[in-house]
């Protein structure tokens, strides 16, 4: 097991703080959980806790960006994208300000805190804002690189991070490319497209499918917006079927983004593995992933279904 | 530092304010929609800021060393555009494109398109947070430029305002000076009846701000309060400016209905004749 993407975020921020003197980090009383405390220890003069006040968190970041700073703001995904949605839209998105929203504890894998703290619609909310870049890293390496890219890029970025430790998917040679899918495995019968914590299970599902005589192309899709349309279209043409996997409601997230591309370009059979329009609940992350059909076995079943639909 | 304007400067501000009010009426009338009441009430504050206080240069609207202004009550966009035009940031001829398709002059201010607009605002309650961020940026870099913000009294009903109020005091943003345009009226009626934000000065004091109470149509009072705010250390300053909604146009003064309604062409002609100066 590797580390949680939030851990990698904290480390990346600290490293970038040395390189970019204009980085300012804001948090809303969750710095120990979001790991911005790592930056705060290294650069106390450039870290500001706004308290439990997420609307002001986003608005203050907008003002910092308007004055030339590179603000990174963190809290749980629920509050960054839900509580402060309209601040993100109107104070950051509309003026296209250079604010980096790095939200942790996204998805069901928040675990025991339950439904009130499990953001399962944040990708959809952020994706709907014009000009917003949306990134869902799969592991520590990808997180580190995505955060570094965001520091360099001028414009609003949403990076979705998780609470629990996830397996390392990528080696040191991996190079995150914004807006590009990464090929993890080649196959001919279908393509599995995944993001975030679902990337590792997607790869294992592809391995299991070989026992059923099926080979799957596996694409990691870290950038949900702008989505890599070319990779999706090519996958559909080459393999004729697609399964998406995300720790997010099937409404508005990766599955929706992929479906939009497919329907308008290469309508092929597609299945979405995701949360089926319901709220989560308390439980361990693994118990929740099992209950809400986000396991390797669920991906395998979806793959078999979609291949059957090809003919 | 004098906290008094010269008689010549006071006369100039009065003249500028009349021109701004005339433009507000004409642009809102041409647009057939908009918010004249709260634009007119804030005209004297904006004119004082832009003609007697703020370090801004219409030829370098994005100068990093400039003072910033955030119109948190973004629906008063007409007074901001008219003041910016008067100060040379925009051609006067553009003002009547307000709220029309393809115009830079959006119904609420858009910082991307308009020179001199320092923040996009309009959804109430968000501007003070942005002003906080700007003031914080200036502080971190040890800059001497200052940040000004203007809030509506009805706007104080938004919860985010008080999040921002806490933050500015907590971080001792003494390079931030804000105004409440206390005209007493919001769309549905008197603020005290719709959802009372009163008492306003006491609330800001309790949140840790230095508070000054002035007549928001008295140029010397506005100027003096701003100059006093510059000397206050360790606290942001809130200037609670008592104003009259629709100020300067007798038929509009104190009438809540003129919050968000445009005059007809005939009414505009009548109102222009009522403007003094």
Coordinates of C-alpha atoms in Angstrom, one line a residue:
Chain A
X1 CA 0.0 0.0 0.0
X2 CA 1.2 3.5 -0.9
X3 CA 0.2 6.6 0.9
X4 CA -3.0 8.7 0.7
X5 CA -3.2 11.3 -2.0
X6 CA -3.7 14.0 0.8
X7 CA -0.3 13.0 2.2
X8 CA 1.3 13.4 -1.2
X9 CA -0.4 16.8 -1.5
X10 CA 1.1 18.1 1.8
X11 CA 4.5 17.0 0.8
X12 CA 4.2 18.5 -2.7
X13 CA 2.9 21.8 -1.3
X14 CA 5.9 22.1 1.0
X15 CA 8.3 21.4 -1.9
X16 CA 6.5 23.9 -4.1
X17 CA 6.5 26.5 -1.4
X18 CA 10.3 26.8 -1.8
X19 CA 10.1 27.2 -5.5
X20 CA 7.1 29.6 -5.7
X21 CA 7.3 32.5 -3.3
X22 CA 3.8 33.6 -4.3
X23 CA 2.1 30.4 -3.0
X24 CA -0.2 31.2 -0.1
X25 CA -2.0 28.3 1.6
X26 CA -5.4 28.7 3.3
X27 CA -7.3 26.1 5.3
X28 CA -10.5 26.0 7.2
X29 CA -9.6 24.3 10.5
X30 CA -8.7 21.0 8.9
X31 CA -5.0 21.5 8.3
X32 CA -4.0 18.3 10.1
X33 CA -6.4 16.3 8.0
X34 CA -5.8 18.0 4.7
X35 CA -2.0 18.0 5.4
X36 CA -1.6 21.7 4.7
X37 CA 0.0 21.7 8.2
X38 CA 3.1 20.3 6.5
X39 CA 3.3 23.6 4.5
X40 CA 2.3 25.6 7.5
X41 CA 5.3 24.3 9.5
X42 CA 7.7 25.1 6.7
X43 CA 6.2 28.5 5.7
X44 CA 4.3 29.9 8.7
X45 CA 4.2 33.3 7.1
X46 CA 2.4 32.1 4.1
X47 CA -0.2 29.9 5.8
X48 CA -3.5 31.3 7.0
X49 CA -6.2 29.4 8.8
X50 CA -9.6 31.0 8.1
X51 CA -11.4 29.0 10.7
X52 CA -14.6 27.1 10.0
X53 CA -15.8 29.5 7.3
X54 CA -15.5 28.0 3.9
X55 CA -17.3 30.8 2.0
X56 CA -14.7 33.2 3.2
X57 CA -12.0 30.6 2.5
X58 CA -12.8 30.7 -1.2
X59 CA -13.5 34.4 -1.4
X60 CA -10.2 35.3 0.3
X61 CA -8.4 33.0 -2.1
X62 CA -10.1 34.9 -5.0
X63 CA -8.8 38.2 -3.6
X64 CA -5.3 36.8 -3.1
X65 CA -5.3 35.6 -6.7
X66 CA -6.6 38.9 -7.9
X67 CA -3.6 40.5 -6.3
X68 CA -1.1 38.2 -8.0
X69 CA -0.7 35.4 -5.4
X70 CA -1.1 31.6 -6.1
X71 CA -3.5 30.5 -3.4
X72 CA -3.9 26.8 -2.6
X73 CA -7.0 26.3 -0.5
X74 CA -7.9 23.1 1.3
X75 CA -10.8 21.7 3.3
X76 CA -12.9 18.6 2.8
X77 CA -14.4 18.2 -0.7
X78 CA -17.9 18.5 0.8
X79 CA -17.3 22.0 2.1
X80 CA -15.0 23.3 -0.7
X81 CA -17.5 22.3 -3.5
X82 CA -20.8 22.1 -1.6
X83 CA -20.8 24.7 1.1
X84 CA -18.9 27.2 -1.0
X85 CA -20.2 26.2 -4.4
X86 CA -21.4 29.6 -5.4
X87 CA -18.2 31.3 -4.1
X88 CA -16.2 29.0 -6.3
X89 CA -18.5 29.7 -9.2
X90 CA -18.8 33.5 -8.9
X91 CA -15.7 34.6 -7.1
X92 CA -13.2 32.2 -8.7
X93 CA -14.7 30.6 -11.8
X94 CA -16.4 33.6 -13.4
X95 CA -13.3 35.9 -13.1
X96 CA -11.1 32.8 -14.0
X97 CA -8.9 33.5 -11.0
X98 CA -5.7 31.6 -10.3
X99 CA -7.1 29.6 -7.3
X100 CA -6.1 26.0 -6.6
X101 CA -8.8 24.2 -4.7
X102 CA -7.3 21.0 -3.4
X103 CA -10.0 19.2 -1.5
X104 CA -9.4 16.1 0.5
X105 CA -11.7 13.4 2.0
X106 CA -13.6 13.1 -1.2
X107 CA -16.0 10.2 -1.9
X108 CA -17.3 7.4 0.2
X109 CA -13.9 6.5 1.5
X110 CA -14.1 9.3 4.1
X111 CA -15.7 6.3 5.8
X112 CA -17.0 6.5 9.4
X113 CA -18.0 10.2 9.3
X114 CA -20.9 9.2 7.0
X115 CA -23.0 10.8 4.4
X116 CA -22.8 14.4 5.5
X117 CA -19.0 14.3 4.9
X118 CA -18.9 12.1 1.8
X119 CA -18.7 14.4 -1.3
X120 CA -20.0 12.2 -4.1
X121 CA -21.1 14.9 -6.5
X122 CA -18.1 17.2 -6.3
X123 CA -16.7 16.3 -9.7
X124 CA -20.0 17.1 -11.3
X125 CA -20.3 20.4 -9.5
X126 CA -16.8 21.5 -10.4
X127 CA -17.0 20.2 -14.0
X128 CA -20.0 22.3 -14.7
X129 CA -18.2 25.5 -14.0
X130 CA -16.8 27.1 -17.2
X131 CA -13.0 27.2 -17.4
X132 CA -12.5 25.0 -14.3
X133 CA -9.9 22.3 -14.6
X134 CA -10.8 19.1 -12.7
X135 CA -8.1 16.6 -11.7
X136 CA -8.6 13.3 -9.8
X137 CA -5.2 11.8 -9.1
X138 CA -4.9 8.0 -8.6
X139 CA -1.9 7.8 -6.3
X140 CA 0.9 9.7 -4.5
X141 CA 3.1 10.1 -7.6
X142 CA 0.3 11.5 -9.8
X143 CA -0.9 13.8 -7.0
X144 CA 2.6 15.2 -6.6
X145 CA 2.8 15.9 -10.3
X146 CA -0.7 17.3 -10.7
X147 CA -0.2 19.7 -7.8
X148 CA 3.1 20.9 -9.3
X149 CA 1.4 21.4 -12.6
X150 CA -1.4 23.4 -11.0
X151 CA 1.1 25.7 -9.3
X152 CA 2.6 26.5 -12.8
X153 CA -0.8 26.8 -14.7
X154 CA -2.6 30.1 -14.6
X155 CA -6.3 29.5 -13.9
X156 CA -8.7 27.8 -11.5
X157 CA -8.1 24.1 -10.7
X158 CA -9.9 21.6 -8.6
X159 CA -7.9 18.7 -7.4
X160 CA -9.8 15.9 -5.7
X161 CA -7.9 14.0 -3.0
X162 CA -8.7 11.1 -0.7
X163 CA -8.4 10.3 2.9
X164 CA -7.3 6.7 2.8
X165 CA -4.0 5.2 1.7
X166 CA -4.1 3.9 -1.9
X167 CA -1.8 1.5 -3.8
X168 CA 1.0 3.1 -5.8
X169 CA -0.1 2.9 -9.4
X170 CA 2.7 4.7 -11.1
X171 CA 6.5 4.4 -10.9
X172 CA 8.9 7.3 -10.7
X173 CA 9.1 7.4 -14.5
X174 CA 5.4 8.4 -14.8
X175 CA 4.8 11.9 -16.3
X176 CA 1.4 13.4 -15.6
X177 CA 0.1 15.2 -18.6
X178 CA -2.9 17.5 -18.0
X179 CA -5.9 16.6 -20.2
X180 CA -4.4 13.3 -21.2
X181 CA -5.3 9.8 -20.3
X182 CA -2.6 7.4 -19.3
X183 CA -2.5 3.9 -20.8
X184 CA -2.1 1.3 -18.0
X185 CA -2.8 -1.9 -19.9
X186 CA -3.6 -2.9 -23.5
X187 CA -6.5 -5.0 -24.5
X188 CA -8.9 -5.7 -27.4
X189 CA -12.4 -6.6 -26.0
X190 CA -13.2 -3.4 -24.0
X191 CA -11.7 -0.4 -22.4
X192 CA -11.9 0.4 -18.7
X193 CA -11.6 4.1 -17.9
X194 CA -11.0 4.9 -14.2
X195 CA -10.0 7.8 -12.0
X196 CA -8.8 8.3 -8.4
X197 CA -9.1 5.4 -6.0
X198 CA -10.8 3.2 -8.7
X199 CA -7.7 3.1 -10.9
X200 CA -6.0 0.3 -8.9
X201 CA -9.2 -1.9 -8.8
X202 CA -9.7 -1.2 -12.5
X203 CA -6.2 -2.7 -13.3
X204 CA -6.9 -5.7 -11.1
X205 CA -10.2 -6.2 -12.8
X206 CA -8.4 -6.3 -16.2
X207 CA -6.1 -9.0 -14.8
X208 CA -9.1 -11.1 -13.6
X209 CA -10.9 -10.7 -16.9
X210 CA -8.1 -12.6 -18.7
X211 CA -9.3 -15.7 -16.8
X212 CA -12.6 -15.2 -18.6
X213 CA -10.8 -14.9 -21.9
X214 CA -11.3 -11.1 -22.2
X215 CA -8.6 -8.5 -22.6
X216 CA -9.2 -4.9 -21.5
X217 CA -7.5 -1.7 -22.3
X218 CA -7.2 0.3 -19.1
X219 CA -7.0 4.0 -19.2
X220 CA -6.3 6.2 -16.2
X221 CA -8.2 9.5 -16.7
X222 CA -6.8 11.9 -14.1
X223 CA -8.2 15.0 -15.8
X224 CA -11.9 14.9 -15.9
X225 CA -12.0 18.4 -17.4
X226 CA -10.9 19.0 -20.1
X227 CA -11.5 15.4 -20.8
X228 CA -9.2 13.5 -23.2
X229 CA -11.8 13.0 -26.0
X230 CA -9.3 11.6 -28.4
X231 CA -8.3 8.8 -26.1
X232 CA -11.9 7.9 -25.4
X233 CA -12.9 7.9 -29.1
X234 CA -9.8 5.8 -30.0
X235 CA -10.7 3.4 -27.2
X236 CA -14.2 3.1 -28.4
X237 CA -13.1 2.5 -32.0
X238 CA -10.4 0.0 -31.1
X239 CA -12.3 -2.0 -28.5
X240 CA -16.0 -1.3 -29.1
X241 CA -17.1 -1.1 -25.5
X242 CA -16.3 1.1 -22.4
X243 CA -16.7 0.7 -18.7
X244 CA -16.1 3.8 -16.4
X245 CA -15.1 3.5 -12.7
X246 CA -15.3 6.3 -10.2
X247 CA -15.9 6.9 -6.5
X248 CA -18.6 9.4 -7.3
X249 CA -22.2 9.4 -8.3
X250 CA -22.8 8.2 -11.8
X251 CA -24.5 11.5 -12.4
X252 CA -22.1 14.2 -13.6
X253 CA -18.7 12.7 -13.0
X254 CA -16.3 10.6 -15.1
X255 CA -19.0 8.3 -16.4
X256 CA -21.0 11.2 -17.6
X257 CA -18.0 13.0 -19.1
X258 CA -17.1 9.8 -21.0
X259 CA -20.7 9.2 -22.1
X260 CA -20.9 12.7 -23.5
X261 CA -17.9 12.0 -25.7
X262 CA -19.1 8.6 -26.8
X263 CA -22.7 9.6 -27.6
X264 CA -21.5 12.4 -29.8
X265 CA -18.7 10.5 -31.5
X266 CA -18.7 6.7 -31.3
X267 CA -21.8 5.4 -29.6
X268 CA -20.7 2.0 -28.3
X269 CA -22.0 0.0 -25.4
X270 CA -21.0 1.5 -22.1
X271 CA -21.4 0.7 -18.4
X272 CA -20.8 3.0 -15.5
X273 CA -19.4 1.7 -12.2
X274 CA -20.1 4.4 -9.6
X275 CA -22.5 5.4 -6.8
X276 CA -26.0 4.8 -8.1
X277 CA -27.7 8.1 -7.2
X278 CA -27.8 7.5 -3.5
X279 CA -26.1 8.9 -0.3
X280 CA -23.4 7.0 1.5
X281 CA -23.4 6.1 5.2
X282 CA -20.9 5.4 8.0
X283 CA -18.6 2.4 7.7
X284 CA -15.0 1.5 7.0
X285 CA -13.9 2.5 3.5
X286 CA -13.6 -1.0 2.3
X287 CA -17.1 -2.0 3.7
X288 CA -18.5 1.0 1.9
X289 CA -16.8 0.3 -1.4
X290 CA -18.2 -3.2 -1.2
X291 CA -21.7 -2.2 -0.3
X292 CA -21.9 0.5 -3.0
X293 CA -20.6 -1.7 -5.8
X294 CA -17.2 -0.2 -6.2
X295 CA -15.0 -3.4 -6.1
X296 CA -12.9 -5.3 -8.5
X297 CA -15.7 -7.8 -8.8
X298 CA -18.2 -5.1 -9.7
X299 CA -15.9 -3.9 -12.5
X300 CA -15.5 -7.4 -13.8
X301 CA -19.3 -7.9 -13.9
X302 CA -19.8 -4.6 -15.7
X303 CA -17.1 -5.6 -18.1
X304 CA -18.7 -8.9 -18.9
X305 CA -22.1 -7.1 -19.3
X306 CA -20.8 -4.5 -21.7
X307 CA -19.0 -7.1 -23.8
X308 CA -22.2 -9.1 -24.2
X309 CA -23.9 -6.0 -25.4
X310 CA -21.4 -5.5 -28.2
X311 CA -23.1 -8.0 -30.6
Chain B
X1 CA -1.8 64.6 6.8
X2 CA -4.8 66.9 6.5
X3 CA -8.2 65.4 7.1
X4 CA -9.9 68.4 5.5
X5 CA -10.5 68.9 1.8
X6 CA -9.8 72.3 0.3
X7 CA -12.9 74.2 -0.7
X8 CA -11.8 73.9 -4.3
X9 CA -11.5 70.1 -4.0
X10 CA -14.9 69.9 -2.3
X11 CA -16.4 71.9 -5.2
X12 CA -14.7 69.6 -7.7
X13 CA -16.1 66.5 -5.9
X14 CA -19.6 67.9 -6.0
X15 CA -19.3 68.6 -9.7
X16 CA -17.9 65.1 -10.4
X17 CA -20.7 63.6 -8.3
X18 CA -23.3 65.4 -10.3
X19 CA -21.8 64.2 -13.5
X20 CA -21.7 60.6 -12.2
X21 CA -25.3 60.8 -11.0
X22 CA -26.3 62.1 -14.5
X23 CA -24.5 59.2 -16.1
X24 CA -26.1 56.7 -13.7
X25 CA -29.6 57.9 -14.7
X26 CA -28.8 57.9 -18.4
X27 CA -27.2 54.5 -18.5
X28 CA -29.9 52.8 -16.4
X29 CA -32.6 54.4 -18.5
X30 CA -30.9 53.3 -21.7
X31 CA -30.5 49.8 -20.3
X32 CA -34.2 49.7 -19.3
X33 CA -33.1 47.9 -16.2
X34 CA -30.5 48.2 -13.3
X35 CA -30.2 49.6 -9.9
X36 CA -30.3 53.4 -9.7
X37 CA -31.2 53.9 -6.0
X38 CA -28.2 52.2 -4.5
X39 CA -25.9 53.6 -7.1
X40 CA -27.0 57.2 -6.3
X41 CA -26.6 56.6 -2.6
X42 CA -23.0 55.5 -3.1
X43 CA -22.0 58.2 -5.6
X44 CA -20.4 60.6 -3.1
X45 CA -18.3 57.8 -1.5
X46 CA -17.0 56.6 -4.8
X47 CA -16.2 60.1 -6.1
X48 CA -14.3 60.9 -2.9
X49 CA -12.4 57.6 -3.2
X50 CA -11.5 58.0 -6.9
X51 CA -10.8 61.7 -6.9
X52 CA -9.4 62.5 -3.5
X53 CA -8.0 59.3 -2.1
X54 CA -7.1 56.3 -4.2
X55 CA -3.7 55.8 -5.9
X56 CA -4.9 54.7 -9.3
X57 CA -3.9 55.5 -12.8
X58 CA -6.3 55.1 -15.7
X59 CA -3.3 54.6 -18.0
X60 CA -2.1 51.7 -15.9
X61 CA -5.3 50.1 -14.5
X62 CA -3.5 46.9 -13.6
X63 CA -0.5 48.5 -11.8
X64 CA 0.4 46.1 -9.0
X65 CA 1.1 49.1 -6.8
X66 CA -2.4 50.6 -7.1
X67 CA -5.0 50.9 -4.4
X68 CA -7.9 48.5 -4.9
X69 CA -11.6 48.9 -4.7
X70 CA -14.1 46.1 -4.4
X71 CA -17.8 47.0 -5.0
X72 CA -19.3 44.2 -2.9
X73 CA -22.8 45.5 -3.6
X74 CA -22.2 44.7 -7.2
X75 CA -25.7 45.7 -8.3
X76 CA -24.5 49.3 -7.9
X77 CA -22.3 48.7 -11.0
X78 CA -23.6 51.9 -12.7
X79 CA -22.0 54.1 -10.0
X80 CA -18.7 52.2 -10.5
X81 CA -18.8 52.5 -14.3
X82 CA -19.8 56.1 -14.2
X83 CA -17.0 57.0 -11.7
X84 CA -14.4 55.0 -13.7
X85 CA -15.5 56.9 -16.8
X86 CA -15.3 60.2 -15.0
X87 CA -11.8 59.2 -13.8
X88 CA -10.7 58.3 -17.4
X89 CA -10.7 54.5 -17.2
X90 CA -13.6 54.2 -19.7
X91 CA -15.0 56.4 -22.5
X92 CA -18.2 58.1 -21.5
X93 CA -19.7 57.1 -24.8
X94 CA -19.6 53.4 -23.7
X95 CA -21.7 53.9 -20.6
X96 CA -25.0 53.6 -22.4
X97 CA -24.0 50.1 -23.5
X98 CA -24.7 48.9 -20.0
X99 CA -26.4 45.5 -19.8
X100 CA -26.5 45.1 -23.5
X101 CA -25.2 42.0 -25.3
X102 CA -21.5 42.3 -26.3
X103 CA -20.9 45.2 -23.9
X104 CA -18.1 45.1 -21.4
X105 CA -20.4 46.8 -18.9
X106 CA -22.2 43.8 -17.5
X107 CA -25.1 44.2 -15.1
X108 CA -22.7 43.4 -12.3
X109 CA -19.0 44.2 -12.5
X110 CA -16.7 41.8 -14.5
X111 CA -13.0 42.3 -13.7
X112 CA -12.0 40.4 -16.8
X113 CA -13.4 43.0 -19.2
X114 CA -13.3 46.4 -17.6
X115 CA -10.2 48.4 -16.8
X116 CA -10.4 49.7 -13.3
X117 CA -12.7 46.9 -12.0
X118 CA -10.6 45.1 -9.4
X119 CA -13.0 42.3 -8.6
X120 CA -16.0 40.6 -10.2
X121 CA -18.9 41.0 -7.8
X122 CA -22.7 40.9 -7.8
X123 CA -23.7 37.9 -5.7
X124 CA -24.0 39.6 -2.4
X125 CA -21.7 38.9 0.5
X126 CA -18.7 37.9 -1.4
X127 CA -16.8 41.2 -1.9
X128 CA -15.4 41.6 1.5
X129 CA -13.7 38.2 1.4
X130 CA -12.0 39.2 -1.8
X131 CA -10.9 42.5 -0.3
X132 CA -9.5 40.5 2.6
X133 CA -7.5 38.4 0.2
X134 CA -6.1 41.5 -1.5
X135 CA -5.3 43.1 1.8
X136 CA -3.6 40.0 2.9
X137 CA -1.5 39.8 -0.3
X138 CA -0.4 43.4 0.2
X139 CA 0.5 42.7 3.8
X140 CA 2.5 39.5 3.0
X141 CA 4.5 41.5 0.5
X142 CA 5.0 44.5 2.8
X143 CA 3.2 46.8 0.2
X144 CA 1.8 50.2 1.1
X145 CA -1.2 50.0 -1.2
X146 CA -4.6 50.0 0.4
X147 CA -7.8 48.1 -0.2
X148 CA -11.3 49.6 -0.1
X149 CA -14.6 47.9 -0.2
X150 CA -18.2 49.0 -0.3
X151 CA -21.0 46.9 1.2
X152 CA -24.8 47.5 1.2
X153 CA -26.7 47.5 4.4
X154 CA -29.1 44.8 3.2
X155 CA -26.0 42.9 2.1
X156 CA -25.1 42.6 5.8
X157 CA -27.8 39.9 6.0
X158 CA -25.5 37.5 4.2
X159 CA -23.6 35.2 6.5
X160 CA -20.3 35.3 4.5
X161 CA -20.0 39.0 5.4
X162 CA -19.5 38.0 9.0
X163 CA -17.1 35.3 8.2
X164 CA -15.1 37.9 6.4
X165 CA -15.5 40.4 9.2
X166 CA -14.0 37.9 11.6
X167 CA -11.1 37.2 9.3
X168 CA -10.1 40.8 8.7
X169 CA -10.0 41.6 12.4
X170 CA -8.3 38.3 13.3
X171 CA -5.5 39.0 10.9
X172 CA -5.4 42.7 11.8
X173 CA -5.9 43.9 8.2
X174 CA -5.3 47.6 8.9
X175 CA -4.7 48.2 5.2
X176 CA -8.4 47.5 4.6
X177 CA -11.1 50.1 4.8
X178 CA -14.7 49.2 4.2
X179 CA -17.9 51.2 3.9
X180 CA -21.5 50.3 4.6
X181 CA -23.8 52.3 2.3
X182 CA -26.4 52.6 5.0
X183 CA -29.3 53.8 3.0
X184 CA -31.8 51.8 5.0
X185 CA -33.6 50.2 2.1
X186 CA -33.5 46.8 0.4
X187 CA -35.7 45.5 -2.4
X188 CA -38.6 44.4 -0.3
X189 CA -38.5 47.5 2.0
X190 CA -36.7 49.0 5.0
X191 CA -33.8 46.8 6.2
X192 CA -35.2 47.1 9.7
X193 CA -38.4 45.4 8.6
X194 CA -37.2 42.8 6.0
X195 CA -34.4 41.4 8.2
X196 CA -32.8 43.8 10.5
X197 CA -29.0 44.0 10.4
X198 CA -29.2 46.7 13.1
X199 CA -27.4 48.0 15.0
X200 CA -24.7 48.1 12.4
X201 CA -21.8 50.0 14.1
X202 CA -22.1 47.9 17.2
X203 CA -21.9 44.7 15.2
X204 CA -18.7 45.7 13.5
X205 CA -17.2 46.9 16.8
X206 CA -18.0 43.5 18.4
X207 CA -16.3 41.8 15.5
X208 CA -13.1 43.7 16.2
X209 CA -13.2 46.5 13.7
X210 CA -12.5 50.2 14.2
X211 CA -15.8 51.8 13.4
X212 CA -16.5 55.4 12.2
X213 CA -20.0 56.8 11.6
X214 CA -20.5 59.5 9.1
X215 CA -22.9 61.3 6.7
X216 CA -22.1 59.5 3.5
X217 CA -23.0 62.6 1.4
X218 CA -20.5 64.9 3.2
X219 CA -17.3 64.9 1.3
X220 CA -15.2 66.2 4.2
X221 CA -16.7 63.6 6.5
X222 CA -16.0 60.8 3.9
X223 CA -12.5 62.0 3.3
X224 CA -11.7 62.6 7.0
X225 CA -12.9 59.1 7.9
X226 CA -10.7 57.5 5.2
X227 CA -7.7 59.5 6.3
X228 CA -8.4 58.5 9.9
X229 CA -8.6 54.9 8.9
X230 CA -5.1 55.1 7.4
X231 CA -3.8 55.9 10.9
X232 CA -5.6 53.1 12.7
X233 CA -3.1 50.3 13.4
X234 CA -3.9 46.6 14.0
X235 CA -7.6 46.8 13.0
X236 CA -9.5 47.1 9.8
X237 CA -11.8 50.1 9.7
X238 CA -15.5 50.1 8.9
X239 CA -17.0 53.4 7.9
X240 CA -20.8 53.3 8.4
X241 CA -22.0 55.9 6.0
X242 CA -25.6 57.0 6.5
X243 CA -26.9 57.7 3.0
X244 CA -30.1 58.4 1.2
X245 CA -31.2 55.9 -1.4
X246 CA -31.7 57.7 -4.7
X247 CA -29.7 60.7 -3.3
X248 CA -29.6 63.7 -5.6
X249 CA -32.9 63.0 -7.4
X250 CA -35.7 64.4 -5.3
X251 CA -38.4 62.0 -6.7
X252 CA -36.2 59.0 -6.1
X253 CA -34.8 59.8 -2.6
X254 CA -35.8 57.3 0.0
X255 CA -38.0 55.2 -2.3
X256 CA -37.3 51.5 -2.1
X257 CA -39.0 51.0 -5.4
X258 CA -36.1 52.6 -7.1
X259 CA -33.7 49.9 -5.9
X260 CA -33.9 47.9 -9.0
X261 CA -36.1 49.7 -11.5
X262 CA -35.1 51.8 -14.5
X263 CA -36.7 55.1 -15.2
X264 CA -38.6 55.6 -18.4
X265 CA -37.2 58.1 -20.9
X266 CA -39.7 60.7 -19.7
X267 CA -38.9 60.1 -16.1
X268 CA -35.2 60.3 -16.8
X269 CA -35.6 63.7 -18.4
X270 CA -37.5 64.9 -15.3
X271 CA -34.9 63.3 -12.9
X272 CA -32.0 64.9 -14.8
X273 CA -33.7 68.3 -14.3
X274 CA -33.9 67.6 -10.6
X275 CA -30.2 67.0 -10.3
X276 CA -28.5 69.9 -8.6
X277 CA -25.2 71.4 -9.6

